[in-house]
mmCIF file of C-alpha atoms in Angstrom:
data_model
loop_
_atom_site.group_PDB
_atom_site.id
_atom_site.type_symbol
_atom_site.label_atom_id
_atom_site.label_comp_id
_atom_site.label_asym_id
_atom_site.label_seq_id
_atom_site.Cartn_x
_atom_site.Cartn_y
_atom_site.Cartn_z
ATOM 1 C CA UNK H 1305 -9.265 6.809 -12.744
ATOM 2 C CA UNK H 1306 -6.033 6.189 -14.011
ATOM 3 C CA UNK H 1307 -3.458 7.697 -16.602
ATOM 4 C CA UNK H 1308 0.056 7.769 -17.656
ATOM 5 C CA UNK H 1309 1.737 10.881 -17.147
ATOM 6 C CA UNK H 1310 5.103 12.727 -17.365
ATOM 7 C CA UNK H 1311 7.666 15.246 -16.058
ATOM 8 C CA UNK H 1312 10.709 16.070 -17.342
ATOM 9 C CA UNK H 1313 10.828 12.820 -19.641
ATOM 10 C CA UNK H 1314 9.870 10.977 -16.713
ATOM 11 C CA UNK H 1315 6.788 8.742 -16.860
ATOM 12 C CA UNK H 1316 4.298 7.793 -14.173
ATOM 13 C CA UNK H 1317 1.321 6.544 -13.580
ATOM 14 C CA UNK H 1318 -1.048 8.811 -11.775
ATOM 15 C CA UNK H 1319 -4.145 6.846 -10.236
ATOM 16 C CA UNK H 1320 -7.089 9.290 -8.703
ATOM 17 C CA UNK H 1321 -8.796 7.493 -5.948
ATOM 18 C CA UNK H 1322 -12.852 8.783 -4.796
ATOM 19 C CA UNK H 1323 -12.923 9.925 -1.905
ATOM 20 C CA UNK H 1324 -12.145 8.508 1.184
ATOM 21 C CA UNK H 1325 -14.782 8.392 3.961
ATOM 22 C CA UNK H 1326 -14.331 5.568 6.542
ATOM 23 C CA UNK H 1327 -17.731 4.464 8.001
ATOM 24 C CA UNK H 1328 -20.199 5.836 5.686
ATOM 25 C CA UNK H 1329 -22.653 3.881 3.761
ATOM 26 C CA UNK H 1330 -21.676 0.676 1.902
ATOM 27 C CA UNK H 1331 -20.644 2.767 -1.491
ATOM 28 C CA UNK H 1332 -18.448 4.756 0.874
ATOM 29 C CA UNK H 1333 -16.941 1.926 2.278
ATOM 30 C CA UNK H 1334 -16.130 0.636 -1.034
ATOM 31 C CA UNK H 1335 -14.816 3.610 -2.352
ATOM 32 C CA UNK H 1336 -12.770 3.811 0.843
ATOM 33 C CA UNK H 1337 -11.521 0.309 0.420
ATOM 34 C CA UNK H 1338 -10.022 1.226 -2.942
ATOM 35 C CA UNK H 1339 -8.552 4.300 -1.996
ATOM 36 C CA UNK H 1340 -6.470 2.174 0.547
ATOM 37 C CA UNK H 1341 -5.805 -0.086 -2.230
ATOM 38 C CA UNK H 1342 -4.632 2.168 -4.375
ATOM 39 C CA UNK H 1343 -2.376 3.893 -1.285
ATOM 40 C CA UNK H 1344 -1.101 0.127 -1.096
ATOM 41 C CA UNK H 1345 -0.185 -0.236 -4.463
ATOM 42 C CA UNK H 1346 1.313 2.648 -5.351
ATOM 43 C CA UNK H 1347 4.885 3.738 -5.175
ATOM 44 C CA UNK H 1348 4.263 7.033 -4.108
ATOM 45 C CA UNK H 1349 1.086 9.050 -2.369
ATOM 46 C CA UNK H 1350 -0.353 12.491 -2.909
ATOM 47 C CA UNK H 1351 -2.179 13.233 0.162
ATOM 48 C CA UNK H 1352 -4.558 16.075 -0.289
ATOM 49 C CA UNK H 1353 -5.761 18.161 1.907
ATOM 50 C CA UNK H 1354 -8.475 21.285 1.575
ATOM 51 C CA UNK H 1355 -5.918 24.267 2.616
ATOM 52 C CA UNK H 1356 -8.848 26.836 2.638
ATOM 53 C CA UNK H 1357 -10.757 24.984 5.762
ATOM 54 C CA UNK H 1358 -7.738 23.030 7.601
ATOM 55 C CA UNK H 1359 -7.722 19.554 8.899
ATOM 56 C CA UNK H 1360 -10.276 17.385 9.133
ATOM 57 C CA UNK H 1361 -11.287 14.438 11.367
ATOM 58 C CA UNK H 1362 -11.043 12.344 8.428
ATOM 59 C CA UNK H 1363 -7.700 14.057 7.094
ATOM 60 C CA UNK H 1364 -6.528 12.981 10.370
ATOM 61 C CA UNK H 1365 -7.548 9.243 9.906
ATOM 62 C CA UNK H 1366 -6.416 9.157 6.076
ATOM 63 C CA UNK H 1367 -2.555 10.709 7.827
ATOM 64 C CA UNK H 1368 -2.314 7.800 10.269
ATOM 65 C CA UNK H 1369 -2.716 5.264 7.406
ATOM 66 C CA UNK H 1370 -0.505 6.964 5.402
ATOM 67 C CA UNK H 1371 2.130 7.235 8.285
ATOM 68 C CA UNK H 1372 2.311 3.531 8.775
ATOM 69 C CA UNK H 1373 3.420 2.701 4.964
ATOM 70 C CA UNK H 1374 6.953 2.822 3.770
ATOM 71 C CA UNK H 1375 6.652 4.841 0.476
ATOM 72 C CA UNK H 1376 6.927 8.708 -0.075
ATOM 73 C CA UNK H 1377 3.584 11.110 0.882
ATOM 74 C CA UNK H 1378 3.480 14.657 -0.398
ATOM 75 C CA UNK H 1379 0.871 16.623 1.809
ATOM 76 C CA UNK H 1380 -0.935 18.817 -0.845
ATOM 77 C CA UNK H 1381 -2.409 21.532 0.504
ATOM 78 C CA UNK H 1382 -4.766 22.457 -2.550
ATOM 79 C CA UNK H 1383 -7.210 25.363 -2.831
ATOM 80 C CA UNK H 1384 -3.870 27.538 -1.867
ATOM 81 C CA UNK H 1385 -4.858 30.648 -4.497
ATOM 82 C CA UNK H 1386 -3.667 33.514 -2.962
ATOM 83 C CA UNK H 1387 -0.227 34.293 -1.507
ATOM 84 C CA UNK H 1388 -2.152 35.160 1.800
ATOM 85 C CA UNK H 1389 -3.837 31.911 2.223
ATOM 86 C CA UNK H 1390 0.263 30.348 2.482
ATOM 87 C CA UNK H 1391 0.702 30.654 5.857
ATOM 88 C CA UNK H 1392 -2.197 28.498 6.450
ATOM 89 C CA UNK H 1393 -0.547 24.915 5.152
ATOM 90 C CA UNK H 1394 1.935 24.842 7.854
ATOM 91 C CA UNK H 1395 -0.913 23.563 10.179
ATOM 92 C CA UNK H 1396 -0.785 20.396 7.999
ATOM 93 C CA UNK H 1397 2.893 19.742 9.246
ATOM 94 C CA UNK H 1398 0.303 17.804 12.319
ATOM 95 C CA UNK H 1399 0.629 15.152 10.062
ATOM 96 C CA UNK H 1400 4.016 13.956 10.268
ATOM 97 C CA UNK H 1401 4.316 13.555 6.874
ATOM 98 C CA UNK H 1402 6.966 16.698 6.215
ATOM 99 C CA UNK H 1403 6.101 19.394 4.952
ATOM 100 C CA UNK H 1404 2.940 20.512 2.616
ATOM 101 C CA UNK H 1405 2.962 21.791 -0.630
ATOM 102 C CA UNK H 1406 0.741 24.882 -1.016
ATOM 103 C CA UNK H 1407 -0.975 24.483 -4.385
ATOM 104 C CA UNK H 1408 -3.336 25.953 -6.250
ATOM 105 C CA UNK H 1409 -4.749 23.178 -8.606
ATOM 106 C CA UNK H 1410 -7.166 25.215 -10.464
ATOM 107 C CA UNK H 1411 -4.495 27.647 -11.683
ATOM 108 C CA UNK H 1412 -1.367 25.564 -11.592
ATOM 109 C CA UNK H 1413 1.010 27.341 -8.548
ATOM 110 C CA UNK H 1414 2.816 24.668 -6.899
ATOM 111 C CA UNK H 1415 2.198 22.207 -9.257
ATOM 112 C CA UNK H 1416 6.147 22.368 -10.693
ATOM 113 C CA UNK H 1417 7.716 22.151 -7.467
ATOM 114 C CA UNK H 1418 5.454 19.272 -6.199
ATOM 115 C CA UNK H 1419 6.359 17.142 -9.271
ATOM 116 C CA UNK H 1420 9.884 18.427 -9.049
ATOM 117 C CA UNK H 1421 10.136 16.980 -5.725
ATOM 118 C CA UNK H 1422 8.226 13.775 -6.490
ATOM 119 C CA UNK H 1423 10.591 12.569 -9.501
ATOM 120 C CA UNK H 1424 13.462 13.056 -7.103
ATOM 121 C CA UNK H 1425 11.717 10.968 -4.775
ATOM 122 C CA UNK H 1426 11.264 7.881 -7.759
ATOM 123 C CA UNK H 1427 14.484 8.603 -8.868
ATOM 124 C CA UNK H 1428 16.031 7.733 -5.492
ATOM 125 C CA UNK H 1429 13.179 4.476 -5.295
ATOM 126 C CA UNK H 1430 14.644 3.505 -8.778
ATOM 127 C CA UNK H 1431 18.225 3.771 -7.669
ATOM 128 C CA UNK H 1432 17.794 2.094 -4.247
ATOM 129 C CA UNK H 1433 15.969 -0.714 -6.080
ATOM 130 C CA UNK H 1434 18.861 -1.105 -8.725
ATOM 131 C CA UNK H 1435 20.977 -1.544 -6.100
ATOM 132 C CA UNK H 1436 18.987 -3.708 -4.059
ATOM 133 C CA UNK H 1437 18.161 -6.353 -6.873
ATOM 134 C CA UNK H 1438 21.225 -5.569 -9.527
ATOM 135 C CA UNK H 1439 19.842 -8.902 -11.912
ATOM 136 C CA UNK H 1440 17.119 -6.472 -12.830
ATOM 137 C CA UNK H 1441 19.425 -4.857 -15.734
ATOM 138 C CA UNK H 1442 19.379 -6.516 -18.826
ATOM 139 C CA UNK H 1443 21.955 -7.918 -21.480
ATOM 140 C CA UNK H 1444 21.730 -6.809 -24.719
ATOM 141 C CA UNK H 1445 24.184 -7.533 -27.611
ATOM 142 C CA UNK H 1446 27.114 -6.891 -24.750
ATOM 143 C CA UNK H 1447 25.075 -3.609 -23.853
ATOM 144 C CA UNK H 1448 23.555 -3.065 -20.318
ATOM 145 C CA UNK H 1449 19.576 -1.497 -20.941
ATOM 146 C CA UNK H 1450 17.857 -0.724 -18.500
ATOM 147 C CA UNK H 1451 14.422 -0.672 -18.541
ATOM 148 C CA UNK H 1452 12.517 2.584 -17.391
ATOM 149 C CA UNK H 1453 10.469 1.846 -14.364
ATOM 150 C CA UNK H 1454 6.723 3.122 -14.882
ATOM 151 C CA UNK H 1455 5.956 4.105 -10.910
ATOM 152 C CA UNK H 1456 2.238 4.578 -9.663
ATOM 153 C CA UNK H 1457 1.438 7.713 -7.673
ATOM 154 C CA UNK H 1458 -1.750 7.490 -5.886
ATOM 155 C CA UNK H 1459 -3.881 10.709 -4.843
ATOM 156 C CA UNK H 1460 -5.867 10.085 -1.758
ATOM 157 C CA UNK H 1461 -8.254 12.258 0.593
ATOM 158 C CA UNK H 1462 -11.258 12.862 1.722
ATOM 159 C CA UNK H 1463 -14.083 14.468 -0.863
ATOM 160 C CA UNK H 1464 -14.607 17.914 -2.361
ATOM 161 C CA UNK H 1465 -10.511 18.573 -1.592
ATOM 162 C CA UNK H 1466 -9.993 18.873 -5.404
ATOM 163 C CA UNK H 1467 -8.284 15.673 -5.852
ATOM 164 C CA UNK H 1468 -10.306 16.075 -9.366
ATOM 165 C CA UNK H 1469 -8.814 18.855 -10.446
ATOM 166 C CA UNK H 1470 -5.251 18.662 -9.493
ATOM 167 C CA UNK H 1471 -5.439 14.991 -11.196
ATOM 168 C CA UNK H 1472 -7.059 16.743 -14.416
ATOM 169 C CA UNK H 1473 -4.064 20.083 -13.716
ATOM 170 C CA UNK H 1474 -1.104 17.106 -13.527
ATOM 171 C CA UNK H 1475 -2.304 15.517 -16.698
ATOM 172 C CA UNK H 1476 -2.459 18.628 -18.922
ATOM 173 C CA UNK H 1477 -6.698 17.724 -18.943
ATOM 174 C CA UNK H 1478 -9.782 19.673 -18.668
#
């Protein structure tokens, strides 16, 4: 599922992979395939993770895909609903992705600072490829426009981690 999204006058594209299961039956290898599309594609990764039970074989195997691509990953530990339960994410630092974002997706906590961090993150991509590839600017009656990059964000990880709901909590959706 995919669907445009913003924050702070900032659009993105937010793409919600299924889950990913390596070496299940041939639906599960499909669904895995696209998830590692998708983690190809995109210009930034949610990564997450069920913060109530800890990691995960396949949390493991989904964080040493994710550690060999060049793009942002913001570990999301999810299911994070009580102030008690905090302590808990720093497990996930295992990864070697930095740190995790506690966040309850079914009641929003977290959700401000994890987007807060991830426009920062596009912001710097946009700037570093303006700079990289400066004919990308246009010319328009003697003014410079440039156009507003629409970057895809990716949310990958195994099943039942609520990848569902913090897609549906992101997008203002039900």
């Amino acid at each position: 599922k995919e669907v445009d999204a913003e924050w702070n006058g900032h659009p993105f594209r937010l793409v919600d992979t299924g889950g990913w299961l390596p070496g299940g039956d041939s639906l599960d290898v499909k669904v895995s395939r696209q998830s590692e599309m998708a983690m190809a594609e995109a210009d930034a990764i949610f990564f997450v993770v069920d913060g109530t039970i800890g990691i995960t074989e396949e949390d493991g195997r989904v964080a040493t895909l994710l550690r060999r691509l060049d793009k942002p990953v913001f570990v999301i530990a999810n299911k994070i609903d009580h102030a008690r339960r905090e302590s808990g994410v720093w497990e996930f630092l295992q990864f070697g992705l930095g740190d995790p974002y506690p966040v309850s997706a079914l009641h929003g906590h977290g959700t401000g600072d994890l987007l807060d961090d991830l426009l920062a993150a596009l912001l710097r991509l946009d700037a570093t490829d303006a700079a990289e590839n400066p004919d990308l600017e246009h010319e328009a009656d003697g003014e410079d426009v440039e156009e507003q990059t629409l970057f895809s964000v990716a949310a990958v990880g195994r099943t039942n981690n609520g990848k569902a709901t913090l897609f549906n909590r992101l997008i203002g959706d039900e």
